[in-house]
């Protein structure tokens, strides 16, 4: 698969097969995160793979209504950016961590896995953060879902490059 084909093949999946991603595979996917660009080499990306206890704790923090959505994928990974408190550096570090996340999603796609970058409200709450032991200095960027694909997403529609690219004189 060319890089372009890979970028196009990464889709948001909301239905997954039941098999968790093996630990070794996950480590390989998460290993590509470190190739993301990082200003001042802060390498701010952090990933926490949820085990059963962590998932239970997060579900409890989410409450009954929301917790069902945490069962959609067999493997969940919280992605965050470790911040310093410096406004400019923090902005760059959030960007670097987001770039790292996309690399991981692409690696998952290449491995034939379905993925989903979700930002559930519970990870914006004190209870949700405490359930996973996320320290104050980290900005949670998403709950990444991984697993076998269960259904092809509907075809995507995107604006052509001409609509967002400008060549300045
Ligand atoms: C930062 C970020 C947060 C997202 N959070 C959610 C979310 O909470 N719920 C959701 O359904 N999709 C979420 N998405 C996924 C987008 O909805 C999805 O990328 C979009 O529908 C385009 O589909 P595609 O990923 O298949 O191209 C998020 C994407 C990004 C980049």
mmCIF file of N, CA, C and O and ligand atoms in Angstrom, residues 10-12 14 116-120 141 156 158, ligand 1:
data_model
loop_
_atom_site.group_PDB
_atom_site.id
_atom_site.type_symbol
_atom_site.label_atom_id
_atom_site.label_comp_id
_atom_site.label_asym_id
_atom_site.label_seq_id
_atom_site.Cartn_x
_atom_site.Cartn_y
_atom_site.Cartn_z
ATOM 1 N N UNK A 10 -7.296 4.728 6.301
ATOM 2 C CA UNK A 10 -7.617 4.923 7.731
ATOM 3 C C UNK A 10 -8.995 5.544 7.866
ATOM 4 O O UNK A 10 -9.251 6.599 7.344
ATOM 5 N N UNK A 11 -9.876 4.868 8.520
ATOM 6 C CA UNK A 11 -11.236 5.350 8.696
ATOM 7 C C UNK A 11 -11.638 5.240 10.157
ATOM 8 O O UNK A 11 -11.059 4.457 10.909
ATOM 9 N N UNK A 12 -12.627 6.000 10.531
ATOM 10 C CA UNK A 12 -13.200 5.893 11.870
ATOM 11 C C UNK A 12 -14.181 4.725 11.880
ATOM 12 O O UNK A 12 -15.163 4.741 11.131
ATOM 13 N N UNK A 14 -16.746 2.295 14.149
ATOM 14 C CA UNK A 14 -17.483 2.298 15.419
ATOM 15 C C UNK A 14 -17.965 0.909 15.804
ATOM 16 O O UNK A 14 -18.618 0.728 16.812
ATOM 17 N N UNK A 116 -10.417 4.096 15.940
ATOM 18 C CA UNK A 116 -11.391 5.169 16.186
ATOM 19 C C UNK A 116 -10.769 6.106 17.221
ATOM 20 O O UNK A 116 -10.404 5.665 18.306
ATOM 21 N N UNK A 117 -10.629 7.369 16.862
ATOM 22 C CA UNK A 117 -10.124 8.402 17.778
ATOM 23 C C UNK A 117 -11.350 9.077 18.363
ATOM 24 O O UNK A 117 -12.068 9.777 17.658
ATOM 25 N N UNK A 118 -11.579 8.834 19.645
ATOM 26 C CA UNK A 118 -12.781 9.370 20.277
ATOM 27 C C UNK A 118 -12.384 10.281 21.434
ATOM 28 O O UNK A 118 -11.325 10.079 22.055
ATOM 29 N N UNK A 119 -13.209 11.274 21.709
ATOM 30 C CA UNK A 119 -12.918 12.190 22.826
ATOM 31 C C UNK A 119 -14.113 12.181 23.794
ATOM 32 O O UNK A 119 -14.883 13.133 23.834
ATOM 33 N N UNK A 120 -14.252 11.101 24.545
ATOM 34 C CA UNK A 120 -15.414 11.006 25.430
ATOM 35 C C UNK A 120 -15.343 12.019 26.567
ATOM 36 O O UNK A 120 -14.257 12.312 27.088
ATOM 37 N N UNK A 141 -5.897 13.768 24.865
ATOM 38 C CA UNK A 141 -6.275 14.092 23.478
ATOM 39 C C UNK A 141 -7.265 13.101 22.894
ATOM 40 O O UNK A 141 -7.896 13.379 21.881
ATOM 41 N N UNK A 156 -16.361 8.131 2.448
ATOM 42 C CA UNK A 156 -16.212 9.471 3.043
ATOM 43 C C UNK A 156 -16.240 10.547 1.969
ATOM 44 O O UNK A 156 -15.860 10.310 0.815
ATOM 45 N N UNK A 158 -14.908 14.384 1.240
ATOM 46 C CA UNK A 158 -14.000 15.433 1.704
ATOM 47 C C UNK A 158 -13.845 16.478 0.611
ATOM 48 O O UNK A 158 -13.903 16.155 -0.579
HETATM 49 C C1 LIG B 1 -9.403 15.131 17.871
HETATM 50 C C2 LIG B 1 -10.497 14.238 17.371
HETATM 51 C C3 LIG B 1 -11.525 13.877 18.217
HETATM 52 C C4 LIG B 1 -12.558 13.052 17.787
HETATM 53 N N1 LIG B 1 -13.558 12.715 18.656
HETATM 54 C C5 LIG B 1 -14.603 11.979 18.229
HETATM 55 C C6 LIG B 1 -15.673 11.672 19.109
HETATM 56 O O1 LIG B 1 -15.635 11.989 20.296
HETATM 57 N N2 LIG B 1 -16.705 10.978 18.607
HETATM 58 C C7 LIG B 1 -16.776 10.591 17.303
HETATM 59 O O2 LIG B 1 -17.761 9.980 16.905
HETATM 60 N N3 LIG B 1 -15.743 10.830 16.451
HETATM 61 C C8 LIG B 1 -14.672 11.530 16.883
HETATM 62 N N4 LIG B 1 -13.621 11.775 16.043
HETATM 63 C C9 LIG B 1 -13.587 11.127 14.720
HETATM 64 C C10 LIG B 1 -14.200 11.975 13.635
HETATM 65 O O3 LIG B 1 -15.590 12.046 13.847
HETATM 66 C C11 LIG B 1 -13.863 11.320 12.287
HETATM 67 O O4 LIG B 1 -12.491 11.438 12.057
HETATM 68 C C12 LIG B 1 -14.642 11.962 11.141
HETATM 69 O O5 LIG B 1 -15.984 11.557 11.206
HETATM 70 C C13 LIG B 1 -14.089 11.613 9.768
HETATM 71 O O6 LIG B 1 -14.117 10.235 9.538
HETATM 72 P P1 LIG B 1 -12.785 9.400 9.147
HETATM 73 O O7 LIG B 1 -11.915 9.374 10.406
HETATM 74 O O8 LIG B 1 -13.294 8.024 8.779
HETATM 75 O O9 LIG B 1 -12.106 10.102 8.039
HETATM 76 C C14 LIG B 1 -12.572 12.578 16.452
HETATM 77 C C15 LIG B 1 -11.507 12.948 15.592
HETATM 78 C C16 LIG B 1 -10.492 13.754 16.049
HETATM 79 C C17 LIG B 1 -9.356 14.130 15.114
#
